[in-house]
CSV table of C-alpha atoms in Angstrom, one decimal:
chain,number,residue,atom,x,y,z
A,187,MET,CA,9.2,79.6,128.5
A,188,LEU,CA,9.5,76.1,130.2
A,189,PRO,CA,8.3,74.8,133.3
A,190,VAL,CA,10.9,74.3,136.3
A,191,ASP,CA,8.5,71.7,137.9
A,192,PRO,CA,9.5,68.4,136.0
A,193,ALA,CA,5.8,67.1,136.5
A,194,GLN,CA,4.7,70.0,134.2
A,195,LYS,CA,4.9,70.1,130.6
A,196,LEU,CA,4.6,73.1,128.1
A,197,SER,CA,2.3,71.9,125.4
A,198,PHE,CA,-0.9,73.0,123.4
A,199,THR,CA,-3.0,71.9,126.4
A,200,ARG,CA,-1.5,74.7,128.7
A,201,PHE,CA,-3.9,77.8,128.4
A,202,ILE,CA,-2.8,81.3,127.9
A,203,THR,CA,-3.1,83.7,130.8
A,204,ASP,CA,-2.7,87.3,131.4
A,205,GLY,CA,1.2,88.1,131.7
A,206,ASP,CA,2.2,85.3,129.5
A,207,LEU,CA,4.8,85.6,126.8
A,208,VAL,CA,3.6,84.3,123.3
A,209,ILE,CA,4.9,84.1,120.0
A,210,VAL,CA,2.5,85.5,117.3
A,211,TYR,CA,2.9,83.7,114.1
A,212,GLU,CA,1.9,85.7,111.1
A,213,ARG,CA,3.7,83.7,108.4
A,214,HIS,CA,6.8,81.5,108.3
A,215,ASP,CA,9.2,84.7,108.2
A,216,THR,CA,7.1,87.0,110.3
A,217,MET,CA,6.8,86.3,114.0
A,218,LYS,CA,7.1,88.4,117.1
A,219,ALA,CA,7.1,88.0,120.8
A,220,VAL,CA,4.3,89.6,122.8
A,221,LYS,CA,3.5,89.9,126.3
A,222,VAL,CA,-0.2,89.2,127.0
A,223,CYS,CA,-2.1,92.1,128.7
A,224,GLU,CA,-5.8,92.0,129.1
A,225,ASN,CA,-6.4,95.7,128.1
A,226,SER,CA,-3.9,95.6,125.1
A,227,VAL,CA,-4.4,95.0,121.4
A,228,LEU,CA,-2.0,93.9,118.5
A,229,GLN,CA,-2.4,95.7,115.3
A,230,ASN,CA,-0.8,94.4,112.0
A,231,ARG,CA,-1.7,94.3,108.4
A,232,PHE,CA,-4.3,91.6,109.1
A,233,GLY,CA,-6.3,93.7,111.5
A,234,VAL,CA,-6.7,94.4,115.3
A,235,PHE,CA,-6.4,91.5,117.8
A,236,LYS,CA,-7.6,92.0,121.2
A,237,HIS,CA,-5.3,90.4,124.0
A,238,SER,CA,-8.6,89.6,125.9
A,239,ASP,CA,-9.6,87.2,123.3
A,240,TRP,CA,-6.4,85.2,123.7
A,241,ILE,CA,-6.6,84.6,127.3
A,242,GLY,CA,-8.0,81.2,128.2
A,243,ARG,CA,-7.1,79.7,124.7
A,244,PRO,CA,-4.4,77.0,124.5
A,245,PHE,CA,-1.0,77.6,122.8
A,246,GLY,CA,-1.3,76.9,119.2
A,247,SER,CA,-4.8,78.5,118.8
A,248,LYS,CA,-5.8,80.5,115.7
A,249,VAL,CA,-7.5,83.7,116.5
A,250,LEU,CA,-9.2,86.2,114.4
A,251,SER,CA,-9.0,89.9,114.0
A,252,ASP,CA,-11.8,92.5,113.7
A,253,LYS,CA,-11.1,92.1,109.9
A,254,GLY,CA,-11.3,88.3,109.7
A,255,GLY,CA,-7.5,88.1,109.4
A,256,PHE,CA,-5.8,85.5,111.6
A,257,VAL,CA,-2.5,84.6,113.5
A,258,TYR,CA,-1.4,81.7,115.5
A,259,LEU,CA,-0.4,82.0,119.1
A,260,LEU,CA,2.6,79.8,119.8
A,261,ALA,CA,4.3,78.7,122.9
A,262,PRO,CA,7.8,80.5,123.4
A,263,THR,CA,10.1,77.5,122.8
A,264,PRO,CA,13.9,78.0,122.5
A,265,GLU,CA,13.6,77.3,118.7
A,266,LEU,CA,11.0,80.0,118.2
A,267,TRP,CA,12.8,82.4,120.6
A,268,THR,CA,15.8,82.0,118.5
A,269,LEU,CA,14.0,83.4,115.7
A,270,VAL,CA,12.4,86.5,117.3
A,271,LEU,CA,14.9,87.6,120.0
A,272,SER,CA,16.7,91.0,119.7
A,273,HIS,CA,19.9,90.8,118.0
A,274,ARG,CA,22.7,92.4,120.2
A,275,THR,CA,25.2,90.3,118.7
A,276,GLN,CA,25.5,87.6,115.8
A,277,ILE,CA,23.6,84.6,117.1
A,278,LEU,CA,23.8,80.8,116.9
A,279,TYR,CA,20.9,79.1,115.1
A,280,ILE,CA,19.1,75.9,115.3
A,281,ALA,CA,21.6,73.7,113.3
A,282,ASP,CA,24.6,74.8,115.3
A,283,ILE,CA,22.7,74.8,118.5
A,284,SER,CA,21.6,71.2,118.1
A,285,LEU,CA,25.0,70.0,117.5
A,286,VAL,CA,26.6,71.9,120.6
A,287,ILE,CA,24.1,70.3,122.8
A,288,MET,CA,24.5,67.0,121.6
A,289,TYR,CA,28.3,66.8,121.5
A,290,LEU,CA,28.5,68.7,124.8
A,291,GLU,CA,26.5,65.8,126.2
A,292,VAL,CA,24.3,68.3,128.1
A,293,VAL,CA,21.4,66.6,130.0
A,294,PRO,CA,19.3,67.6,133.0
A,295,GLY,CA,21.3,68.3,136.0
A,296,CYS,CA,24.4,69.5,134.1
A,297,LEU,CA,26.5,72.7,135.1
A,298,VAL,CA,27.4,74.6,132.0
A,299,LEU,CA,29.6,77.4,131.7
A,300,GLU,CA,29.4,79.8,128.6
A,301,SER,CA,31.3,82.8,127.4
A,302,GLY,CA,30.0,85.2,126.0
A,303,THR,CA,26.4,85.5,126.3
A,304,GLY,CA,25.7,87.8,123.3
A,305,SER,CA,22.0,87.7,122.4
A,306,GLY,CA,21.3,84.7,124.6
A,307,SER,CA,20.2,82.4,121.8
A,308,LEU,CA,22.3,79.2,122.7
A,309,THR,CA,21.8,80.0,126.4
A,310,THR,CA,18.1,79.6,126.2
A,311,SER,CA,18.4,76.2,124.7
A,312,LEU,CA,21.1,75.2,127.1
A,313,ALA,CA,18.8,76.2,130.0
A,314,ARG,CA,16.1,73.9,128.6
A,315,ALA,CA,18.5,71.0,128.3
A,316,VAL,CA,19.9,71.3,132.0
A,317,ALA,CA,16.3,71.7,133.4
A,318,PRO,CA,15.0,71.2,135.9
A,319,THR,CA,18.0,70.6,138.4
A,320,GLY,CA,21.1,71.9,136.4
A,321,HIS,CA,22.4,75.4,135.9
A,322,VAL,CA,23.8,77.6,133.3
A,323,TYR,CA,26.4,80.3,134.2
A,324,THR,CA,26.9,82.7,131.3
A,325,PHE,CA,29.5,85.5,131.2
A,326,ASP,CA,29.8,88.6,128.9
A,327,PHE,CA,32.4,91.3,129.1
A,328,HIS,CA,29.9,94.0,128.0
A,329,GLU,CA,27.7,95.1,131.0
A,330,GLN,CA,24.8,96.4,129.1
A,331,ARG,CA,24.5,93.3,126.9
A,332,ALA,CA,24.7,91.3,130.1
A,333,VAL,CA,21.8,93.4,131.7
A,334,SER,CA,19.7,93.0,128.4
A,335,ALA,CA,20.3,89.3,128.4
A,336,ARG,CA,19.3,89.1,132.2
A,337,GLU,CA,16.0,90.8,131.3
A,338,ASP,CA,15.2,88.5,128.5
A,339,PHE,CA,15.7,85.4,130.8
A,340,GLU,CA,13.4,86.9,133.3
A,341,ARG,CA,10.7,87.5,130.5
A,342,THR,CA,11.2,84.0,129.3
A,343,GLY,CA,10.9,82.3,132.8
A,344,LEU,CA,14.6,81.1,132.8
A,345,SER,CA,16.0,83.1,135.8
A,346,SER,CA,16.2,80.1,138.0
A,347,LEU,CA,18.3,78.2,135.6
A,348,VAL,CA,20.5,80.9,134.3
A,349,THR,CA,22.9,83.3,136.0
A,350,VAL,CA,24.5,86.1,133.9
A,351,GLY,CA,27.9,87.5,135.1
A,352,VAL,CA,30.0,90.4,133.8
A,353,ARG,CA,33.4,89.3,133.2
A,354,ASP,CA,36.4,89.4,130.7
A,355,ILE,CA,36.8,85.6,130.3
A,356,GLN,CA,39.6,86.0,127.8
A,357,GLY,CA,41.8,88.2,130.3
A,358,ASP,CA,40.5,86.9,133.8
A,359,GLY,CA,39.4,83.4,133.1
A,360,PHE,CA,36.5,81.9,134.7
A,361,PRO,CA,35.8,82.4,138.5
A,362,ASP,CA,37.7,80.0,140.6
A,363,ASP,CA,34.4,78.9,142.5
A,364,PHE,CA,33.8,76.6,139.4
A,365,CYS,CA,37.1,74.7,139.5
A,366,GLY,CA,36.4,71.1,138.7
A,367,LYS,CA,32.7,71.5,138.7
A,368,ALA,CA,31.5,72.1,135.2
A,369,ASP,CA,30.2,69.2,133.1
A,370,SER,CA,30.8,71.2,129.9
A,371,VAL,CA,32.1,74.7,128.7
A,372,PHE,CA,31.1,76.8,125.6
A,373,LEU,CA,33.3,79.6,124.2
A,374,ASP,CA,32.2,82.1,121.7
A,375,LEU,CA,35.1,84.6,121.9
A,376,PRO,CA,37.4,86.5,119.3
A,377,GLN,CA,40.5,84.7,120.9
A,378,PRO,CA,39.3,81.5,122.5
A,379,TRP,CA,42.7,80.1,122.9
A,380,LEU,CA,43.4,82.6,125.6
A,381,ALA,CA,40.5,81.1,127.7
A,382,ILE,CA,41.1,77.5,127.0
A,383,PRO,CA,43.6,77.0,129.9
A,384,SER,CA,40.9,78.4,132.3
A,385,ALA,CA,38.3,76.4,130.9
A,386,GLY,CA,40.2,73.3,131.3
A,387,LYS,CA,40.6,73.9,135.1
A,388,MET,CA,36.8,74.3,135.4
A,389,LEU,CA,35.9,71.1,133.8
A,390,LYS,CA,35.4,67.9,135.7
A,391,GLN,CA,37.4,64.9,134.5
A,392,ASP,CA,36.3,63.7,131.1
A,393,GLY,CA,34.4,67.0,130.7
A,394,ILE,CA,33.9,68.6,127.2
A,395,LEU,CA,34.6,72.0,125.7
A,396,CYS,CA,33.2,73.6,122.6
A,397,SER,CA,34.5,76.7,120.8
A,398,PHE,CA,32.7,78.6,118.1
A,399,SER,CA,34.8,80.4,115.6
A,400,PRO,CA,33.9,82.1,112.3
A,401,CYS,CA,37.4,81.9,110.9
A,402,ILE,CA,39.5,78.8,110.3
A,403,GLU,CA,42.6,80.8,111.4
A,404,GLN,CA,40.9,80.9,115.1
A,405,VAL,CA,40.3,77.2,114.8
A,406,SER,CA,43.9,76.4,114.0
A,407,ARG,CA,45.2,78.4,117.0
A,408,SER,CA,42.6,77.0,119.3
A,409,CYS,CA,43.4,73.5,118.4
A,410,GLU,CA,47.1,74.1,119.1
A,411,THR,CA,46.3,75.1,122.6
A,412,LEU,CA,43.9,72.3,123.1
A,413,ARG,CA,46.5,69.5,122.4
A,414,ALA,CA,48.2,70.3,125.7
A,415,ASN,CA,45.4,69.1,127.9
A,416,PHE,CA,42.6,67.8,125.8
A,417,THR,CA,41.9,64.8,123.4
A,418,ASP,CA,39.4,63.9,120.8
A,419,ILE,CA,39.7,67.2,119.2
A,420,ARG,CA,37.1,67.6,116.4
A,421,THR,CA,35.9,70.6,114.2
A,422,PHE,CA,32.7,70.7,112.4
A,423,GLU,CA,31.0,73.1,109.9
A,424,VAL,CA,27.2,72.8,109.7
A,425,LEU,CA,25.6,73.6,106.5
A,426,LEU,CA,21.8,73.7,106.6
A,427,ARG,CA,20.1,73.1,103.2
A,428,PRO,CA,16.3,73.7,103.5
A,429,TYR,CA,13.9,72.7,100.7
A,430,GLU,CA,10.7,74.2,99.5
A,431,VAL,CA,7.8,71.9,98.9
A,432,LYS,CA,5.2,73.3,96.7
A,433,GLU,CA,2.3,72.1,94.5
A,434,GLY,CA,2.1,72.9,90.8
A,435,LYS,CA,1.5,71.7,87.3
A,436,MET,CA,4.0,70.8,84.5
A,437,GLU,CA,3.9,69.5,81.1
A,438,SER,CA,3.7,65.6,80.9
A,439,CYS,CA,7.0,65.2,79.2
A,440,GLN,CA,8.7,67.3,81.9
A,441,ALA,CA,7.0,65.3,84.7
A,442,ASP,CA,8.1,62.0,83.0
A,443,LYS,CA,11.6,63.2,82.8
A,444,ARG,CA,11.8,64.5,86.5
A,445,GLY,CA,9.9,61.5,87.8
A,446,SER,CA,12.6,59.4,86.2
A,447,ILE,CA,15.1,60.7,88.5
A,448,GLY,CA,13.0,60.7,91.5
A,449,SER,CA,12.5,64.3,92.1
A,450,LEU,CA,8.8,64.1,92.6
A,451,SER,CA,7.6,62.8,95.9
A,452,ARG,CA,3.9,62.4,94.9
A,453,LYS,CA,1.8,62.9,91.8
A,454,ARG,CA,-1.9,63.3,91.7
A,455,ARG,CA,-3.1,61.6,88.4
A,456,GLN,CA,-5.6,63.3,86.5
A,457,ARG,CA,-7.5,62.6,83.4
A,458,SER,CA,-5.4,63.7,80.4
A,459,SER,CA,-8.2,65.7,78.9
A,460,GLU,CA,-11.7,66.8,79.6
A,461,VAL,CA,-14.5,68.5,77.7
A,462,GLY,CA,-14.7,72.3,78.2
A,463,SER,CA,-18.0,74.4,78.2
A,464,ASN,CA,-17.5,75.1,74.4
A,465,GLY,CA,-17.4,71.4,73.6
A,466,ARG,CA,-13.6,71.4,72.9
A,467,GLU,CA,-11.3,68.9,74.5
A,468,VAL,CA,-9.1,70.7,77.1
A,469,SER,CA,-5.6,69.1,78.0
A,470,ASN,CA,-4.8,69.0,81.6
A,471,SER,CA,-1.2,68.8,82.8
A,472,PRO,CA,-0.7,66.5,86.1
A,473,THR,CA,-0.6,68.3,89.3
A,474,THR,CA,2.6,67.5,91.2
A,475,ILE,CA,4.3,68.0,94.6
A,476,MET,CA,7.9,69.5,93.8
A,477,ALA,CA,10.6,69.8,96.3
A,478,ARG,CA,13.7,72.2,95.5
A,479,PRO,CA,16.4,73.9,97.5
A,480,SER,CA,15.3,77.1,99.0
A,481,PRO,CA,16.8,80.2,97.4
A,482,GLU,CA,17.3,81.9,100.8
A,483,ALA,CA,19.6,79.0,102.1
A,484,LYS,CA,22.2,80.4,104.4
A,485,GLY,CA,25.8,79.4,103.8
A,486,HIS,CA,28.6,79.4,106.3
A,487,THR,CA,28.0,80.6,109.9
A,488,GLY,CA,31.2,79.3,111.7
A,489,TYR,CA,33.2,76.3,112.9
A,490,LEU,CA,32.4,74.3,116.0
A,491,THR,CA,35.6,72.7,117.7
A,492,PHE,CA,34.9,70.1,120.4
A,493,ALA,CA,37.6,68.6,122.7
A,494,ARG,CA,37.5,66.3,125.8
A,495,LEU,CA,39.7,66.9,129.0
A,496,ARG,CA,42.3,64.4,129.2
A,497,CYS,CA,41.9,62.3,132.3
A,498,LEU,CA,44.6,62.2,134.7
A,499,LEU,CA,46.1,58.6,135.6
């Protein structure tokens, strides 16, 4: 998924090889992760695609099927992996992940503790953020989920950056080996307040903790526990509102009205009329580029609570 060597960079100039993991993009809502195997084929509604035709092409290439259909072969970045991974649990999506990495101040070389691992969506982005010299230690109480997550990190090339452990962090806390060594801690637990005292012991002075909770009652109880040893306690709810941008036609009066409130980003002016094949004048409405909120917009996912470990004087 990403090179461990800082001198390398995953980009469209890197060529696909046998055994690589690629994201096959059919359309914006249809993507899948595929491991390239020279003798294999991918079959979908657009036709049959031979893996052998993919080898040697750069990531981002458009490839054709036997029927003339096409797909794009994309690099498996954390953003795309979040959209195609197997959902063993509810996952964090890009909007929440972005805020988590920024407010936890995760940079290359950091040591990050996470509980629980779940489907590994956040873990994948944390691994890229700490690369090439940092490390993410993630724990899940469910052994099979931990095994599946470990297999995913091997598939995506993150094994050297992520260690998966099986542990009940709510009941047993984090391992003592990490005492005072973690730059940041992330909790995604039903009762995060039970793990907060242990998380505080793991953090370096001035380290940061984040807890994700779907219910405000969980947030309230977590904040009560945080006040004992943490400061700068803040809670956020990230609501992402995507827009659809489409080209279309509308009556001139409607265009004038909408244009007056700035809803049109661009207008292609056309002749108001032209002569048709029968000699009659044909009226044309202006072609416009319209932006409107997507009907598929997701609402509440959860609350993110951040807090900084209080420095001892």
